[in-house]
């Protein structure tokens, strides 16, 4: 079964750091670009970052640029999101999602995890 | 304020046809393909339409997508109660060099 499972969410103080992980199974992880998408409570979807299969292409939303780093370990079938200098507005459910095909993040995200919740509050 | 503009709500009765619009600009919808996602209450989003009008395997043909210029639409025919969900359009934006979503449309089946 194709599956993505996020972990690492939690409560963190403003200015703090957190590292999210996404474990992939059931498909050849190293062949797919991956994404992080977040959803603040009661709000819509917001794309956060994308990384191509071989890490050649990496993109960030302006709202997180300079504070967040996406990475992957193809040997461990895992995707990561290192989040620093966290703010209250980063509070959200964070989903990892597989890009359907290709090296670029515009073909559609066809597999999603269940999400992990990040709460930034003092 | 989302880069792509969707109506916040839509509604219809069972069996009806409903359309949801998504308006963008030349830097996103006007030059890149549009994808649509369905998010049922309390669940992760699901890819509903990719490449403007292509349905992934398993998506009923009641769902269809179209694009014209800088706008796109999602149509749902033969509306069913289980279609009650939030729907989001998305596209790549060449100016922002990032993926953008619409604000989402909450579909209510009356």
PDB file of C-alpha atoms in Angstrom:
ATOM      1  CA  UNK A   1       0.000   0.000   0.000  1.00  0.00           C
ATOM      2  CA  UNK A   2       1.290   3.422  -0.967  1.00  0.00           C
ATOM      3  CA  UNK A   3       1.581   5.424   2.222  1.00  0.00           C
ATOM      4  CA  UNK A   4       3.038   8.585   3.732  1.00  0.00           C
ATOM      5  CA  UNK A   5       3.252   9.000   7.493  1.00  0.00           C
ATOM      6  CA  UNK A   6       4.265  12.321   9.054  1.00  0.00           C
ATOM      7  CA  UNK A   7       5.693  12.751  12.523  1.00  0.00           C
ATOM      8  CA  UNK A   8       7.506  15.324  14.631  1.00  0.00           C
ATOM      9  CA  UNK A   9       4.757  17.833  15.237  1.00  0.00           C
ATOM     10  CA  UNK A  10       4.092  19.335  18.636  1.00  0.00           C
ATOM     11  CA  UNK A  11       3.937  22.438  20.775  1.00  0.00           C
ATOM     12  CA  UNK A  12       6.852  24.842  20.441  1.00  0.00           C
ATOM     13  CA  UNK A  13       7.471  28.365  21.711  1.00  0.00           C
ATOM     14  CA  UNK A  14       7.815  31.308  19.317  1.00  0.00           C
ATOM     15  CA  UNK A  15      11.372  31.439  18.024  1.00  0.00           C
ATOM     16  CA  UNK A  16      11.822  27.728  18.572  1.00  0.00           C
ATOM     17  CA  UNK A  17      12.652  24.936  16.144  1.00  0.00           C
ATOM     18  CA  UNK A  18      11.061  21.684  15.054  1.00  0.00           C
ATOM     19  CA  UNK A  19      11.917  18.961  12.564  1.00  0.00           C
ATOM     20  CA  UNK A  20       9.116  17.163  10.785  1.00  0.00           C
ATOM     21  CA  UNK A  21       9.590  13.779   9.154  1.00  0.00           C
ATOM     22  CA  UNK A  22       7.595  11.919   6.537  1.00  0.00           C
ATOM     23  CA  UNK A  23       8.120   8.174   6.075  1.00  0.00           C
ATOM     24  CA  UNK A  24       7.214   6.791   2.669  1.00  0.00           C
ATOM     25  CA  UNK A  25       6.336   3.204   1.830  1.00  0.00           C
ATOM     26  CA  UNK A  26       4.772   1.196  -0.969  1.00  0.00           C
ATOM     27  CA  UNK A  27       6.472   3.047  -3.832  1.00  0.00           C
ATOM     28  CA  UNK A  28       9.952   3.901  -5.109  1.00  0.00           C
ATOM     29  CA  UNK A  29      10.484   7.040  -3.029  1.00  0.00           C
ATOM     30  CA  UNK A  30      13.697   8.009  -4.821  1.00  0.00           C
ATOM     31  CA  UNK A  31      11.805   8.432  -8.112  1.00  0.00           C
ATOM     32  CA  UNK A  32       9.368  11.090  -6.953  1.00  0.00           C
ATOM     33  CA  UNK A  33       9.442  14.777  -6.123  1.00  0.00           C
ATOM     34  CA  UNK A  34       7.913  15.547  -2.743  1.00  0.00           C
ATOM     35  CA  UNK A  35       6.105  18.445  -1.123  1.00  0.00           C
ATOM     36  CA  UNK A  36       5.055  19.929   2.184  1.00  0.00           C
ATOM     37  CA  UNK A  37       1.669  21.635   2.369  1.00  0.00           C
ATOM     38  CA  UNK A  38       0.158  23.165   5.508  1.00  0.00           C
ATOM     39  CA  UNK A  39      -3.297  24.117   6.686  1.00  0.00           C
ATOM     40  CA  UNK A  40      -3.832  26.575   9.539  1.00  0.00           C
ATOM     41  CA  UNK A  41      -6.839  25.912  11.789  1.00  0.00           C
ATOM     42  CA  UNK A  42     -10.040  26.624   9.889  1.00  0.00           C
ATOM     43  CA  UNK A  43      -8.094  27.910   6.868  1.00  0.00           C
ATOM     44  CA  UNK A  44      -7.235  26.743   3.384  1.00  0.00           C
ATOM     45  CA  UNK A  45      -4.266  24.881   1.979  1.00  0.00           C
ATOM     46  CA  UNK A  46      -0.894  26.622   1.702  1.00  0.00           C
ATOM     47  CA  UNK A  47       2.032  25.139  -0.218  1.00  0.00           C
ATOM     48  CA  UNK A  48       5.257  25.288   1.817  1.00  0.00           C
ATOM     49  CA  UNK A  49       8.076  23.626  -0.122  1.00  0.00           C
ATOM     50  CA  UNK A  50       8.983  21.127  -2.827  1.00  0.00           C
ATOM     51  CA  UNK A  51      12.051  19.002  -3.527  1.00  0.00           C
ATOM     52  CA  UNK A  52      12.823  16.957  -6.620  1.00  0.00           C
ATOM     53  CA  UNK A  53      13.835  13.318  -6.475  1.00  0.00           C
ATOM     54  CA  UNK A  54      17.575  13.984  -6.634  1.00  0.00           C
ATOM     55  CA  UNK A  55      17.343  17.331  -4.745  1.00  0.00           C
ATOM     56  CA  UNK A  56      18.295  19.250  -7.880  1.00  0.00           C
ATOM     57  CA  UNK A  57      15.238  21.465  -7.611  1.00  0.00           C
ATOM     58  CA  UNK A  58      14.110  22.952  -4.293  1.00  0.00           C
ATOM     59  CA  UNK A  59      11.428  25.587  -3.884  1.00  0.00           C
ATOM     60  CA  UNK A  60      10.027  27.479  -0.904  1.00  0.00           C
ATOM     61  CA  UNK A  61       7.013  29.692  -0.329  1.00  0.00           C
ATOM     62  CA  UNK A  62       7.970  33.289   0.414  1.00  0.00           C
ATOM     63  CA  UNK A  63       6.271  33.020   3.806  1.00  0.00           C
ATOM     64  CA  UNK A  64       8.829  30.456   5.025  1.00  0.00           C
ATOM     65  CA  UNK A  65      11.921  31.249   2.976  1.00  0.00           C
ATOM     66  CA  UNK A  66      15.011  31.587   5.139  1.00  0.00           C
ATOM     67  CA  UNK A  67      13.396  29.854   8.104  1.00  0.00           C
ATOM     68  CA  UNK A  68      12.562  26.428   6.720  1.00  0.00           C
ATOM     69  CA  UNK A  69      14.701  23.792   5.005  1.00  0.00           C
ATOM     70  CA  UNK A  70      13.370  20.805   3.089  1.00  0.00           C
ATOM     71  CA  UNK A  71      15.516  17.717   2.666  1.00  0.00           C
ATOM     72  CA  UNK A  72      15.226  14.029   1.913  1.00  0.00           C
ATOM     73  CA  UNK A  73      17.091  10.777   2.485  1.00  0.00           C
ATOM     74  CA  UNK A  74      16.294   8.415  -0.369  1.00  0.00           C
ATOM     75  CA  UNK A  75      18.106   5.556   1.372  1.00  0.00           C
ATOM     76  CA  UNK A  76      15.711   5.905   4.300  1.00  0.00           C
ATOM     77  CA  UNK A  77      12.624   6.690   2.177  1.00  0.00           C
ATOM     78  CA  UNK A  78      12.145   9.823   4.219  1.00  0.00           C
ATOM     79  CA  UNK A  79      11.323  13.484   3.703  1.00  0.00           C
ATOM     80  CA  UNK A  80      12.105  16.174   6.253  1.00  0.00           C
ATOM     81  CA  UNK A  81      11.195  19.752   7.075  1.00  0.00           C
ATOM     82  CA  UNK A  82      13.486  21.660   9.416  1.00  0.00           C
ATOM     83  CA  UNK A  83      11.617  24.652  10.804  1.00  0.00           C
ATOM     84  CA  UNK A  84      13.441  27.419  12.662  1.00  0.00           C
ATOM     85  CA  UNK A  85      12.447  30.804  14.078  1.00  0.00           C
ATOM     86  CA  UNK A  86       8.882  29.584  14.352  1.00  0.00           C
ATOM     87  CA  UNK A  87       6.052  32.084  14.588  1.00  0.00           C
ATOM     88  CA  UNK A  88       2.440  31.863  15.728  1.00  0.00           C
ATOM     89  CA  UNK A  89       1.366  31.998  12.088  1.00  0.00           C
ATOM     90  CA  UNK A  90       3.229  28.751  11.413  1.00  0.00           C
ATOM     91  CA  UNK A  91       0.629  26.928  13.514  1.00  0.00           C
ATOM     92  CA  UNK A  92      -0.953  24.399  11.180  1.00  0.00           C
ATOM     93  CA  UNK A  93      -1.374  20.799  10.174  1.00  0.00           C
ATOM     94  CA  UNK A  94       1.585  19.926   7.968  1.00  0.00           C
ATOM     95  CA  UNK A  95       1.033  17.388   5.207  1.00  0.00           C
ATOM     96  CA  UNK A  96       3.667  15.704   3.100  1.00  0.00           C
ATOM     97  CA  UNK A  97       2.511  14.872  -0.397  1.00  0.00           C
ATOM     98  CA  UNK A  98       3.962  13.053  -3.409  1.00  0.00           C
ATOM     99  CA  UNK A  99       4.222  14.797  -6.772  1.00  0.00           C
ATOM    100  CA  UNK A 100       2.412  12.712  -9.357  1.00  0.00           C
ATOM    101  CA  UNK A 101       5.235  12.725 -11.925  1.00  0.00           C
ATOM    102  CA  UNK A 102       8.246  14.731 -13.012  1.00  0.00           C
ATOM    103  CA  UNK A 103      10.906  16.817 -11.366  1.00  0.00           C
ATOM    104  CA  UNK A 104       8.881  20.019 -11.092  1.00  0.00           C
ATOM    105  CA  UNK A 105       6.022  20.791  -8.633  1.00  0.00           C
ATOM    106  CA  UNK A 106       3.213  21.446 -11.049  1.00  0.00           C
ATOM    107  CA  UNK A 107       1.873  18.025 -12.041  1.00  0.00           C
ATOM    108  CA  UNK A 108      -0.371  17.492  -9.029  1.00  0.00           C
ATOM    109  CA  UNK A 109       0.064  15.840  -5.629  1.00  0.00           C
ATOM    110  CA  UNK A 110      -1.463  12.370  -5.754  1.00  0.00           C
ATOM    111  CA  UNK A 111      -0.548  10.810  -2.401  1.00  0.00           C
ATOM    112  CA  UNK A 112      -0.950  12.592   0.926  1.00  0.00           C
ATOM    113  CA  UNK A 113      -0.121  11.748   4.497  1.00  0.00           C
ATOM    114  CA  UNK A 114      -2.538  12.200   7.370  1.00  0.00           C
ATOM    115  CA  UNK A 115      -0.709  15.289   8.615  1.00  0.00           C
ATOM    116  CA  UNK A 116       1.129  16.290  11.771  1.00  0.00           C
ATOM    117  CA  UNK A 117       0.100  19.256  13.896  1.00  0.00           C
ATOM    118  CA  UNK A 118       2.484  22.077  14.764  1.00  0.00           C
ATOM    119  CA  UNK A 119       1.406  24.586  17.389  1.00  0.00           C
ATOM    120  CA  UNK A 120       3.534  27.658  18.032  1.00  0.00           C
ATOM    121  CA  UNK A 121       2.530  29.292  21.284  1.00  0.00           C
ATOM    122  CA  UNK A 122       4.071  30.597  24.472  1.00  0.00           C
TER     123      UNK A 122
ATOM    124  CA  UNK B   1      -5.683  36.833   0.274  1.00  0.00           C
ATOM    125  CA  UNK B   2      -5.121  33.883  -2.045  1.00  0.00           C
ATOM    126  CA  UNK B   3      -3.432  34.279  -5.419  1.00  0.00           C
ATOM    127  CA  UNK B   4      -6.146  32.164  -7.028  1.00  0.00           C
ATOM    128  CA  UNK B   5      -9.725  33.297  -6.409  1.00  0.00           C
ATOM    129  CA  UNK B   6     -12.524  30.869  -5.676  1.00  0.00           C
ATOM    130  CA  UNK B   7     -16.030  31.500  -4.361  1.00  0.00           C
ATOM    131  CA  UNK B   8     -16.080  30.665  -0.647  1.00  0.00           C
ATOM    132  CA  UNK B   9     -19.206  28.564  -0.956  1.00  0.00           C
ATOM    133  CA  UNK B  10     -21.375  26.671  -3.409  1.00  0.00           C
ATOM    134  CA  UNK B  11     -24.412  24.486  -3.021  1.00  0.00           C
ATOM    135  CA  UNK B  12     -26.739  22.190  -4.888  1.00  0.00           C
ATOM    136  CA  UNK B  13     -29.314  19.499  -4.440  1.00  0.00           C
ATOM    137  CA  UNK B  14     -28.721  15.798  -5.118  1.00  0.00           C
ATOM    138  CA  UNK B  15     -28.571  15.081  -8.841  1.00  0.00           C
ATOM    139  CA  UNK B  16     -27.822  18.678  -9.791  1.00  0.00           C
ATOM    140  CA  UNK B  17     -24.769  19.968 -11.632  1.00  0.00           C
ATOM    141  CA  UNK B  18     -22.531  22.435  -9.807  1.00  0.00           C
ATOM    142  CA  UNK B  19     -19.547  24.385 -11.055  1.00  0.00           C
ATOM    143  CA  UNK B  20     -16.764  25.985  -9.021  1.00  0.00           C
ATOM    144  CA  UNK B  21     -14.655  28.700 -10.594  1.00  0.00           C
ATOM    145  CA  UNK B  22     -10.991  29.522 -10.068  1.00  0.00           C
ATOM    146  CA  UNK B  23      -9.615  32.809 -11.333  1.00  0.00           C
ATOM    147  CA  UNK B  24      -5.938  33.576 -11.689  1.00  0.00           C
ATOM    148  CA  UNK B  25      -3.560  35.511 -13.880  1.00  0.00           C
ATOM    149  CA  UNK B  26      -1.144  35.130 -16.762  1.00  0.00           C
ATOM    150  CA  UNK B  27       1.647  34.037 -14.416  1.00  0.00           C
ATOM    151  CA  UNK B  28      -0.236  31.059 -13.010  1.00  0.00           C
ATOM    152  CA  UNK B  29      -3.345  29.651 -14.693  1.00  0.00           C
ATOM    153  CA  UNK B  30      -2.582  31.528 -17.888  1.00  0.00           C
ATOM    154  CA  UNK B  31       0.711  29.693 -18.383  1.00  0.00           C
ATOM    155  CA  UNK B  32       0.515  26.506 -16.311  1.00  0.00           C
ATOM    156  CA  UNK B  33      -1.817  23.604 -15.753  1.00  0.00           C
ATOM    157  CA  UNK B  34      -4.459  23.555 -13.040  1.00  0.00           C
ATOM    158  CA  UNK B  35      -5.039  20.843 -10.462  1.00  0.00           C
ATOM    159  CA  UNK B  36      -8.078  20.394  -8.237  1.00  0.00           C
ATOM    160  CA  UNK B  37      -8.217  18.826  -4.791  1.00  0.00           C
ATOM    161  CA  UNK B  38     -11.111  17.574  -2.705  1.00  0.00           C
ATOM    162  CA  UNK B  39     -10.885  17.651   1.076  1.00  0.00           C
ATOM    163  CA  UNK B  40     -13.597  15.776   2.936  1.00  0.00           C
ATOM    164  CA  UNK B  41     -14.210  16.899   6.520  1.00  0.00           C
ATOM    165  CA  UNK B  42     -11.400  15.868   8.844  1.00  0.00           C
ATOM    166  CA  UNK B  43      -9.309  14.204   6.146  1.00  0.00           C
ATOM    167  CA  UNK B  44      -6.269  14.952   4.015  1.00  0.00           C
ATOM    168  CA  UNK B  45      -6.782  16.448   0.562  1.00  0.00           C
ATOM    169  CA  UNK B  46      -7.199  14.191  -2.450  1.00  0.00           C
ATOM    170  CA  UNK B  47      -6.158  14.900  -6.037  1.00  0.00           C
ATOM    171  CA  UNK B  48      -9.367  15.180  -8.053  1.00  0.00           C
ATOM    172  CA  UNK B  49      -8.234  16.644 -11.383  1.00  0.00           C
ATOM    173  CA  UNK B  50      -4.739  17.146 -12.805  1.00  0.00           C
ATOM    174  CA  UNK B  51      -3.474  18.766 -15.987  1.00  0.00           C
ATOM    175  CA  UNK B  52      -6.617  20.943 -16.248  1.00  0.00           C
ATOM    176  CA  UNK B  53      -9.029  18.150 -17.109  1.00  0.00           C
ATOM    177  CA  UNK B  54      -7.552  14.725 -16.345  1.00  0.00           C
ATOM    178  CA  UNK B  55      -9.045  12.459 -13.702  1.00  0.00           C
ATOM    179  CA  UNK B  56      -6.737  10.184 -11.714  1.00  0.00           C
ATOM    180  CA  UNK B  57      -7.714   6.547 -11.603  1.00  0.00           C
ATOM    181  CA  UNK B  58     -10.667   6.009  -9.282  1.00  0.00           C
ATOM    182  CA  UNK B  59     -12.171   9.478  -9.580  1.00  0.00           C
ATOM    183  CA  UNK B  60     -15.749   9.234 -10.910  1.00  0.00           C
ATOM    184  CA  UNK B  61     -16.437  10.790 -14.299  1.00  0.00           C
ATOM    185  CA  UNK B  62     -19.027  13.007 -12.589  1.00  0.00           C
ATOM    186  CA  UNK B  63     -16.051  15.276 -11.896  1.00  0.00           C
ATOM    187  CA  UNK B  64     -14.624  17.268 -14.785  1.00  0.00           C
ATOM    188  CA  UNK B  65     -12.240  20.183 -15.157  1.00  0.00           C
ATOM    189  CA  UNK B  66     -11.707  22.851 -17.764  1.00  0.00           C
ATOM    190  CA  UNK B  67      -9.488  25.857 -18.341  1.00  0.00           C
ATOM    191  CA  UNK B  68      -9.806  28.935 -20.491  1.00  0.00           C
ATOM    192  CA  UNK B  69      -7.285  31.749 -20.446  1.00  0.00           C
ATOM    193  CA  UNK B  70      -6.613  32.709 -16.836  1.00  0.00           C
ATOM    194  CA  UNK B  71      -9.609  30.886 -15.363  1.00  0.00           C
ATOM    195  CA  UNK B  72     -10.487  27.300 -14.609  1.00  0.00           C
ATOM    196  CA  UNK B  73     -13.600  25.472 -13.517  1.00  0.00           C
ATOM    197  CA  UNK B  74     -14.512  22.274 -11.740  1.00  0.00           C
ATOM    198  CA  UNK B  75     -17.873  20.761 -12.599  1.00  0.00           C
ATOM    199  CA  UNK B  76     -19.645  18.115 -10.569  1.00  0.00           C
ATOM    200  CA  UNK B  77     -22.631  16.469 -12.187  1.00  0.00           C
ATOM    201  CA  UNK B  78     -25.139  14.141 -10.539  1.00  0.00           C
ATOM    202  CA  UNK B  79     -24.358  15.710  -7.174  1.00  0.00           C
ATOM    203  CA  UNK B  80     -24.267  13.267  -4.261  1.00  0.00           C
ATOM    204  CA  UNK B  81     -24.270  13.820  -0.511  1.00  0.00           C
ATOM    205  CA  UNK B  82     -20.748  12.419  -0.272  1.00  0.00           C
ATOM    206  CA  UNK B  83     -19.508  15.244  -2.501  1.00  0.00           C
ATOM    207  CA  UNK B  84     -19.938  17.648   0.406  1.00  0.00           C
ATOM    208  CA  UNK B  85     -16.373  18.844   0.941  1.00  0.00           C
ATOM    209  CA  UNK B  86     -13.929  21.688   0.427  1.00  0.00           C
ATOM    210  CA  UNK B  87     -12.514  22.041  -3.079  1.00  0.00           C
ATOM    211  CA  UNK B  88      -9.233  23.764  -3.931  1.00  0.00           C
ATOM    212  CA  UNK B  89      -7.659  24.746  -7.228  1.00  0.00           C
ATOM    213  CA  UNK B  90      -3.885  25.014  -7.546  1.00  0.00           C
ATOM    214  CA  UNK B  91      -1.290  25.967 -10.125  1.00  0.00           C
ATOM    215  CA  UNK B  92       2.369  26.915 -10.423  1.00  0.00           C
ATOM    216  CA  UNK B  93       3.051  30.644 -10.460  1.00  0.00           C
ATOM    217  CA  UNK B  94       5.998  31.704 -12.627  1.00  0.00           C
ATOM    218  CA  UNK B  95       6.316  35.123 -10.967  1.00  0.00           C
ATOM    219  CA  UNK B  96       6.303  33.813  -7.419  1.00  0.00           C
ATOM    220  CA  UNK B  97       8.268  30.709  -8.418  1.00  0.00           C
ATOM    221  CA  UNK B  98       5.945  28.744  -6.198  1.00  0.00           C
ATOM    222  CA  UNK B  99       2.788  26.708  -6.106  1.00  0.00           C
ATOM    223  CA  UNK B 100      -0.384  28.667  -5.331  1.00  0.00           C
ATOM    224  CA  UNK B 101      -3.775  27.515  -4.091  1.00  0.00           C
ATOM    225  CA  UNK B 102      -7.198  29.046  -4.262  1.00  0.00           C
ATOM    226  CA  UNK B 103      -8.839  29.913  -0.967  1.00  0.00           C
ATOM    227  CA  UNK B 104     -11.139  26.917  -1.236  1.00  0.00           C
ATOM    228  CA  UNK B 105     -14.841  26.465  -1.898  1.00  0.00           C
ATOM    229  CA  UNK B 106     -17.076  24.753   0.625  1.00  0.00           C
ATOM    230  CA  UNK B 107     -19.662  22.690  -1.249  1.00  0.00           C
ATOM    231  CA  UNK B 108     -22.913  21.984   0.558  1.00  0.00           C
ATOM    232  CA  UNK B 109     -25.346  19.364  -0.712  1.00  0.00           C
ATOM    233  CA  UNK B 110     -28.784  20.539   0.345  1.00  0.00           C
TER     234      UNK B 110
END
